[in-house]
Amino acid sequence: MQGRLLGAIVSAVLVCASTLMPAAALQDQTHSGYRTLNDRLKPREYATPADWQRRAAYLRDHILVSAGLMPFPEKTPLRAQIFGETRRRDYSVSKVYFESLPGFFVTGNLYRPAGSGPFPAILSPHGHWAYGRLENTELTSGPARAINLARQGFVVFTYDMVGYNDSRQLTHEFGGLREKLWGLSLSGLQLWNSIRGVDFLESLPDVDRDRIGATGESGGGTQTFLLAAVDPRIKVAAPVNMISLHMQGGCLCENPPGLRLDTNNVELGALMAPRPLLMIAATGDWTDETPRLEYPAMRRIYALLGAEDRVDSIQFQAPHNYNKASREAMYAWMARWLQHAPADARVAERPFTPERLADLLVFEGRSLPEGAVTPDQLTAQWIAAARRQTIGADPAQMQTALLHALTQERRQGAGRAATSKTVVAAGSDRELEAALQHAGFAVRLVQSTPYDREAAAKIDHFDTYNRTEASQRVADIVRTLEGNPGALLVAGGELGPAGLLAAAVAPVSRAVIDVAQFDNRSDETFVDRLYIPGLRRAGDFQTAIAMAGGAVVIHNAGGRFRLDGARVLSEKLTAADILAILRK
């Protein structure tokens, strides 16, 4: 049985081995200037509560967009199944599965105290250990914390990372470029699973819906603070061995695309404020500086909200862990804030005996439930649902999603000079530039930021920390438009489609865009020519044209480019044609 279990998850452990390695061993060696997950970062400072609250609102939206959760997916029925209960004197444990998406199952165990409740509840994600939620060693033990919390009067749901234990439908390497275009990623899916995990706890009659906490270690710590950031139902959190300013998370499941371009785990963890947060750290991993760096930075943000007493940190002499000492610190924190225990209360861990694996594994000796989807079916189902949502979505929400996908903020006051004699030219040819100058226009060429594909390929989770090549093109055009207020825009070549997106960020009064026969119905075309994670989920060009504000003429569209509300010409315009449009 153990051999089968290990075989099912060994690839996941290898993929995420960096999560368990010392930070010094992970330093990027490209010297490229690109950001990496191991850069040493400085915490931001905020002068007033309003400054932080504005930033916090931005970051919450950014997490949701990065995870593919804006617009928010439909919460379809969970169809939860709770079975195989084992009763002990002071707690019980059952097997659980439910559907976070139609045909996709979240699997785990439900630990309940003796009695009828209602009880506070704890959501308990796990780290990248060989046995996941079932790992039971001196270094960490999922059963230990679940059993002891249940004995202390908490309902506890421990659940699998994707690809671990009973979560067999996908591997822990799930996802690719096409999926990312539509906002579907391993990390985003796990965040959605956690949100649905809260839904599951709320559905239980013995759970007090106003007293739900979350705790997890390592990759489970990342799940804990990302969930707490976007779901206010989490009232108390204790992320363990994870909030660091010099290692942001080593696994695919901790690195949704675009998330950390200009932020870090301290800021993301601070989105919990002013709700109670305990930062548990170790001397033997990347939380070795928590008492000196990360905790003071976190406390400053809590202080802005008058909530210094609601954040604390404790560090243990230990390697990367969720050991007994760390668990006992968490028990006391949860008791204080969810059970009204005194601030100085101590809760000792009692000896425990974990259940047999056969009594905990959900699908041991069982087939997956009828209707279980394959990876291809899940992707197709997600994309179909995203298309449906796009049709009826709130335009403001779609525009927010597009800006976050582009890692941009809307420029104000652009596009106000309809009679401008300045043209920003992106990817145009010399003949057109000469014609523009001869006609009396001042031409400002877009200077493209060099993109080192070889260096980028060496960086783990590159698009979590850096703009993609296409996204950088958009940023370069936006920067030039911002430096030339009121300018007109002409874009073509490889910069044509990027120019259409840039016009949504820095609106222009008039733009002429050569899309070079871009097929905007094809995911493959986006991957090849305009790869920006989340772009399709945000409505891509359709959302952009609604934001552009001025007159936009699209040409050289061929027969495959479709866009409502825009003037689209199949043929390529001449320089004289473009001049005529700009002069109108």
Coordinates of C-alpha atoms in Angstrom, one line a residue, residues 120-509:
P120 CA -14.8 26.3 15.6
A121 CA -13.1 24.8 12.5
I122 CA -9.7 24.6 11.0
L123 CA -8.8 24.2 7.4
S124 CA -5.4 22.3 7.2
P125 CA -3.4 22.2 3.9
H126 CA -0.1 20.3 4.0
G127 CA 3.4 20.9 2.7
H128 CA 5.5 19.0 0.1
W129 CA 6.2 15.9 2.3
A130 CA 6.3 12.4 0.8
Y131 CA 3.0 11.4 2.3
G132 CA 1.4 14.8 2.2
R133 CA -1.5 15.1 4.7
L134 CA -0.6 11.7 6.1
E135 CA 3.0 12.4 6.8
N136 CA 3.8 11.5 10.4
T137 CA 7.4 12.0 11.6
E138 CA 9.1 14.0 14.3
L139 CA 9.7 16.8 11.8
T140 CA 6.0 17.1 10.8
S141 CA 2.7 15.3 11.4
G142 CA -0.6 16.0 9.7
P143 CA -2.4 13.4 11.9
A144 CA -0.9 14.9 15.1
R145 CA -2.3 18.4 14.5
A146 CA -5.7 17.1 13.3
I147 CA -6.2 14.7 16.2
N148 CA -5.0 17.1 18.8
L149 CA -7.1 20.0 17.4
A150 CA -10.2 17.7 17.4
R151 CA -9.6 16.8 21.0
Q152 CA -9.3 20.5 21.8
G153 CA -12.8 21.1 20.3
F154 CA -12.1 22.0 16.7
V155 CA -13.5 20.4 13.5
V156 CA -10.5 19.9 11.2
F157 CA -10.5 19.3 7.5
T158 CA -7.1 18.0 6.1
Y159 CA -7.0 17.8 2.4
D160 CA -4.7 16.9 -0.4
M161 CA -2.6 19.1 -2.7
V162 CA -3.3 18.3 -6.3
G163 CA -1.5 15.1 -7.3
Y164 CA -0.9 13.9 -3.7
N165 CA -2.5 10.8 -2.0
D166 CA -6.1 10.5 -3.2
S167 CA -6.0 13.5 -5.6
R168 CA -5.2 11.4 -8.7
Q169 CA -6.9 13.2 -11.5
L170 CA -4.0 15.6 -12.1
T171 CA -0.3 15.5 -11.4
H172 CA 1.5 18.2 -9.3
E173 CA 2.9 19.4 -12.6
F174 CA -0.5 20.3 -14.1
G175 CA -0.9 23.2 -16.5
G176 CA 0.8 24.7 -19.5
L177 CA 0.9 27.9 -21.6
R178 CA -2.6 27.5 -23.0
E179 CA -4.1 26.8 -19.6
K180 CA -2.3 29.9 -18.2
L181 CA -3.8 32.1 -20.9
W182 CA -7.2 31.2 -19.5
G183 CA -6.2 31.6 -15.9
L184 CA -6.0 27.9 -15.2
S185 CA -2.9 26.9 -13.2
L186 CA -2.0 24.4 -10.5
S187 CA -1.6 27.2 -7.9
G188 CA -4.9 28.8 -8.9
L189 CA -6.7 25.5 -8.7
Q190 CA -5.4 24.8 -5.2
L191 CA -6.5 28.2 -4.1
W192 CA -10.0 27.5 -5.5
N193 CA -9.9 24.1 -3.7
S194 CA -9.2 25.9 -0.5
I195 CA -12.0 28.4 -1.0
R196 CA -14.3 25.4 -1.6
G197 CA -12.9 23.8 1.5
V198 CA -14.2 26.7 3.5
D199 CA -17.6 26.2 1.7
F200 CA -17.5 22.6 2.8
L201 CA -16.8 23.4 6.5
E202 CA -19.6 26.0 6.4
S203 CA -22.0 23.3 5.2
L204 CA -21.4 21.1 8.3
P205 CA -24.1 21.5 11.0
D206 CA -21.5 21.2 13.8
V207 CA -19.3 24.0 12.5
D208 CA -19.6 27.6 13.8
R209 CA -19.3 29.6 10.5
D210 CA -18.0 32.6 12.3
R211 CA -15.0 30.8 13.8
I212 CA -13.0 29.3 11.0
G213 CA -9.2 29.3 10.9
A214 CA -6.4 28.0 8.7
T215 CA -2.9 26.6 9.2
G216 CA -0.4 24.8 7.0
E217 CA 3.3 24.5 6.6
S218 CA 5.7 25.1 3.7
G219 CA 3.6 24.9 0.5
G220 CA 0.6 24.6 2.9
G221 CA 1.7 27.8 4.5
T222 CA 1.5 29.5 1.1
Q223 CA -2.0 28.1 0.6
T224 CA -2.9 29.5 4.1
F225 CA -1.9 33.1 3.5
L226 CA -3.2 33.3 0.0
L227 CA -6.5 31.9 1.1
A228 CA -6.7 34.3 4.1
A229 CA -5.8 37.2 1.8
V230 CA -8.9 36.7 -0.5
D231 CA -11.4 35.0 1.8
P232 CA -12.5 37.0 4.8
R233 CA -14.2 33.9 6.3
I234 CA -10.8 32.9 7.6
K235 CA -10.8 34.6 11.0
V236 CA -7.4 33.3 12.2
A237 CA -4.3 32.1 10.4
A238 CA -1.0 30.4 11.2
P239 CA 1.2 30.0 8.2
V240 CA 4.2 27.9 9.2
N241 CA 7.8 28.3 7.8
M242 CA 6.8 30.2 4.7
I243 CA 6.6 34.1 5.0
S244 CA 10.1 35.2 4.0
L245 CA 11.7 38.1 2.2
H246 CA 14.4 35.9 0.6
M247 CA 12.4 32.9 -0.6
Q248 CA 8.9 33.2 -2.0
G249 CA 8.0 29.5 -2.6
G250 CA 9.8 26.9 -4.6
C251 CA 7.0 24.9 -6.2
L252 CA 4.7 25.4 -9.2
C253 CA 1.7 25.3 -6.8
E254 CA 3.1 28.4 -5.0
N255 CA 3.8 30.5 -8.0
P256 CA 0.7 31.6 -10.0
P257 CA 1.7 33.6 -13.1
G258 CA 2.2 37.3 -12.6
L259 CA 1.6 37.2 -8.8
R260 CA 4.9 38.6 -7.5
L261 CA 6.1 41.0 -10.2
D262 CA 6.1 43.8 -7.7
T263 CA 5.2 42.2 -4.3
N264 CA 6.4 39.6 -1.9
N265 CA 5.1 37.2 0.7
V266 CA 5.2 39.7 3.6
E267 CA 2.7 42.0 1.7
L268 CA 0.6 39.1 0.7
G269 CA 0.6 37.7 4.2
A270 CA -0.3 41.2 5.6
L271 CA -3.6 41.0 3.7
M272 CA -4.8 39.0 6.7
A273 CA -4.7 42.3 8.8
P274 CA -6.3 43.1 11.1
R275 CA -7.4 39.5 11.7
P276 CA -5.1 37.5 14.0
L277 CA -2.0 36.1 12.3
L278 CA 0.8 33.9 13.8
M279 CA 4.1 33.6 11.9
I280 CA 5.8 30.4 13.0
A281 CA 9.5 30.3 11.8
A282 CA 12.5 28.1 12.0
T283 CA 16.3 28.8 12.2
G284 CA 17.0 26.1 9.6
D285 CA 15.2 27.4 6.6
W286 CA 14.3 30.7 4.8
T287 CA 12.4 31.9 7.9
D288 CA 15.6 32.2 9.8
E289 CA 15.4 36.0 9.7
T290 CA 11.7 36.3 10.7
P291 CA 12.2 37.8 14.2
R292 CA 14.6 40.5 12.7
L293 CA 13.0 41.3 9.3
E294 CA 9.7 39.8 8.3
Y295 CA 7.9 40.0 11.7
P296 CA 8.7 43.7 12.3
A297 CA 7.6 44.5 8.7
M298 CA 4.3 42.7 9.3
R299 CA 3.8 44.4 12.7
R300 CA 4.2 47.8 11.1
I301 CA 1.3 47.1 8.8
Y302 CA -0.8 45.8 11.7
A303 CA 0.1 48.9 13.7
L304 CA -1.4 51.1 11.0
L305 CA -4.7 49.4 11.7
G306 CA -4.4 49.5 15.5
A307 CA -4.0 45.7 15.6
E308 CA -0.5 45.1 17.0
D309 CA -1.9 42.6 19.5
R310 CA -3.3 40.5 16.7
V311 CA 0.0 39.6 15.1
D312 CA 2.8 37.6 16.6
S313 CA 5.8 35.5 15.7
I314 CA 7.7 32.6 17.3
Q315 CA 10.8 30.9 16.0
F316 CA 12.2 27.5 16.9
Q317 CA 15.7 25.9 16.6
A318 CA 14.7 23.4 13.9
P319 CA 15.0 22.7 10.2
H320 CA 12.0 23.2 7.9
N321 CA 9.2 21.6 9.9
Y322 CA 5.8 21.6 11.5
N323 CA 7.0 19.8 14.6
K324 CA 5.5 19.4 18.1
A325 CA 6.8 22.7 19.4
S326 CA 5.4 24.6 16.3
R327 CA 2.1 22.8 16.6
E328 CA 1.8 23.7 20.3
A329 CA 2.3 27.4 19.4
M330 CA -0.4 27.1 16.8
Y331 CA -2.8 25.3 19.3
A332 CA -2.5 28.2 21.8
W333 CA -3.0 30.8 19.0
M334 CA -6.2 29.1 17.8
A335 CA -7.5 28.6 21.3
R336 CA -6.9 32.3 22.1
W337 CA -8.8 33.7 19.1
L338 CA -11.3 31.0 18.3
Q339 CA -12.1 29.7 21.8
H340 CA -11.5 32.9 23.9
A341 CA -8.6 31.3 25.8
P342 CA -6.3 33.7 27.8
A343 CA -3.4 35.3 25.8
D344 CA -0.9 33.4 27.9
A345 CA -2.6 30.0 27.6
R346 CA -0.4 27.1 26.8
V347 CA -1.8 24.0 25.1
A348 CA 0.3 20.8 25.3
E349 CA 0.1 18.2 22.6
R350 CA -1.2 14.9 24.0
P351 CA 0.1 11.5 22.8
F352 CA -1.7 10.2 19.8
T353 CA -2.0 7.2 17.5
P354 CA -2.6 7.9 13.9
E355 CA -5.2 5.8 12.0
R356 CA -4.0 3.1 9.5
L357 CA -3.5 4.5 6.0
A358 CA -6.4 2.3 4.8
D359 CA -8.7 4.1 7.2
L360 CA -7.6 7.5 5.9
L361 CA -7.1 7.1 2.2
V362 CA -10.3 8.1 0.5
F363 CA -10.1 6.0 -2.7
E364 CA -8.2 3.0 -1.3
G365 CA -9.6 0.0 -3.1
R366 CA -12.2 2.3 -4.8
S367 CA -12.5 3.7 -8.3
L368 CA -12.9 7.4 -8.8
P369 CA -16.5 8.5 -8.7
E370 CA -18.5 8.5 -11.8
G371 CA -18.1 11.7 -13.9
A372 CA -14.4 12.3 -12.8
V373 CA -12.8 14.4 -15.5
T374 CA -9.4 14.0 -17.2
P375 CA -6.9 16.8 -17.4
D376 CA -8.0 17.6 -21.0
Q377 CA -11.7 17.6 -19.9
L378 CA -11.0 19.8 -17.0
T379 CA -9.2 22.3 -19.2
A380 CA -12.0 22.3 -21.8
Q381 CA -14.6 22.7 -19.1
W382 CA -12.8 25.6 -17.5
I383 CA -12.3 27.4 -20.8
A384 CA -16.0 26.9 -21.8
A385 CA -17.1 28.3 -18.4
A386 CA -14.7 31.3 -18.8
R387 CA -16.1 32.1 -22.2
R388 CA -19.6 32.0 -20.8
Q389 CA -18.6 34.3 -17.9
T390 CA -17.0 36.8 -20.3
I391 CA -20.2 37.3 -22.2
G392 CA -22.2 38.5 -19.2
A393 CA -19.5 39.8 -16.9
D394 CA -19.4 43.2 -15.4
P395 CA -17.3 45.3 -17.7
A396 CA -15.5 47.1 -14.9
Q397 CA -14.5 43.7 -13.5
M398 CA -13.2 42.5 -16.8
Q399 CA -11.2 45.7 -17.2
T400 CA -9.7 45.2 -13.8
A401 CA -8.8 41.7 -14.7
L402 CA -7.1 42.9 -17.9
L403 CA -5.0 45.5 -16.2
H404 CA -3.8 43.0 -13.6
A405 CA -3.0 40.4 -16.3
L406 CA -0.9 43.1 -18.0
T407 CA 0.5 44.1 -14.6
Q408 CA -0.4 47.7 -15.4
E409 CA -2.5 50.4 -13.8
R410 CA -4.8 52.6 -15.8
R411 CA -3.2 55.9 -16.9
Q412 CA -5.2 58.9 -16.3
G413 CA -5.7 61.9 -18.7
A414 CA -4.2 60.1 -21.7
G415 CA -5.8 60.5 -25.1
R416 CA -7.1 64.1 -24.5
A417 CA -5.5 65.8 -27.5
A418 CA -7.5 64.7 -30.6
T419 CA -5.5 67.1 -32.9
S420 CA -2.0 66.0 -31.7
K421 CA 0.9 66.3 -34.1
T422 CA 2.8 63.7 -32.2
V423 CA 2.7 60.0 -33.2
V424 CA 4.0 57.1 -31.1
A425 CA 5.2 54.5 -33.5
A426 CA 5.6 50.9 -32.4
G427 CA 7.0 48.4 -34.8
S428 CA 6.3 50.6 -37.8
D429 CA 8.4 50.5 -41.0
R430 CA 10.7 53.3 -42.2
E431 CA 8.5 54.2 -45.1
L432 CA 5.6 55.0 -42.8
E433 CA 7.8 56.9 -40.3
A434 CA 9.2 59.0 -43.2
A435 CA 5.7 59.7 -44.4
L436 CA 4.6 60.8 -41.0
Q437 CA 7.5 63.2 -40.6
H438 CA 7.0 64.6 -44.1
A439 CA 3.3 65.3 -43.1
G440 CA 4.5 67.3 -40.1
F441 CA 4.1 64.7 -37.4
A442 CA 6.7 64.4 -34.6
V443 CA 7.5 60.7 -34.5
R444 CA 8.4 59.0 -31.1
L445 CA 9.7 55.5 -31.6
V446 CA 9.0 52.9 -29.0
Q447 CA 12.3 51.6 -27.6
S448 CA 11.8 47.9 -26.8
T449 CA 13.3 46.4 -23.7
P450 CA 15.7 43.6 -24.7
Y451 CA 14.4 40.2 -23.8
D452 CA 16.9 37.4 -23.0
R453 CA 15.0 34.2 -23.7
E454 CA 18.0 32.0 -22.8
A455 CA 18.3 33.8 -19.4
A456 CA 14.6 33.7 -18.8
A457 CA 14.4 30.0 -19.5
K458 CA 16.9 29.4 -16.6
I459 CA 14.6 31.0 -14.0
D460 CA 12.1 28.9 -12.2
H461 CA 8.6 30.2 -12.5
F462 CA 9.8 33.2 -14.6
D463 CA 6.4 34.6 -15.3
T464 CA 5.5 34.8 -11.6
Y465 CA 8.2 37.4 -11.0
N466 CA 8.7 38.9 -14.5
R467 CA 6.7 40.2 -17.4
T468 CA 6.6 37.8 -20.4
E469 CA 8.1 39.0 -23.6
A470 CA 4.7 40.1 -25.0
S471 CA 3.7 41.7 -21.7
Q472 CA 6.9 43.7 -21.8
R473 CA 6.1 44.9 -25.3
V474 CA 2.8 46.3 -24.0
A475 CA 4.7 48.0 -21.1
D476 CA 7.2 49.6 -23.5
I477 CA 4.4 51.1 -25.6
V478 CA 2.5 52.3 -22.5
R479 CA 5.7 53.9 -21.2
T480 CA 6.2 55.8 -24.5
L481 CA 2.6 56.9 -24.6
E482 CA 2.8 58.1 -21.0
G483 CA 5.9 60.2 -21.9
N484 CA 4.0 61.8 -24.8
P485 CA 0.6 62.8 -23.4
G486 CA -2.1 63.1 -26.1
A487 CA 0.0 61.4 -28.8
L488 CA -1.6 59.3 -31.5
L489 CA -0.6 55.6 -31.9
V490 CA 0.5 53.6 -34.9
A491 CA 1.6 50.0 -34.2
G492 CA 2.5 47.1 -36.4
G493 CA 4.7 44.1 -36.9
E494 CA 5.2 42.1 -33.7
L495 CA 4.1 45.2 -31.7
G496 CA 0.8 45.5 -33.4
P497 CA -1.4 43.3 -31.1
A498 CA 0.6 44.7 -28.1
G499 CA -0.3 48.2 -29.2
L500 CA -4.0 47.4 -29.1
L501 CA -3.6 46.3 -25.5
A502 CA -1.5 49.3 -24.7
A503 CA -4.3 51.6 -25.9
A504 CA -6.5 50.1 -23.1
V505 CA -3.9 51.1 -20.5
A506 CA -3.0 54.5 -21.8
P507 CA -6.0 55.5 -23.9
V508 CA -5.3 57.5 -27.1
S509 CA -7.7 59.6 -29.2

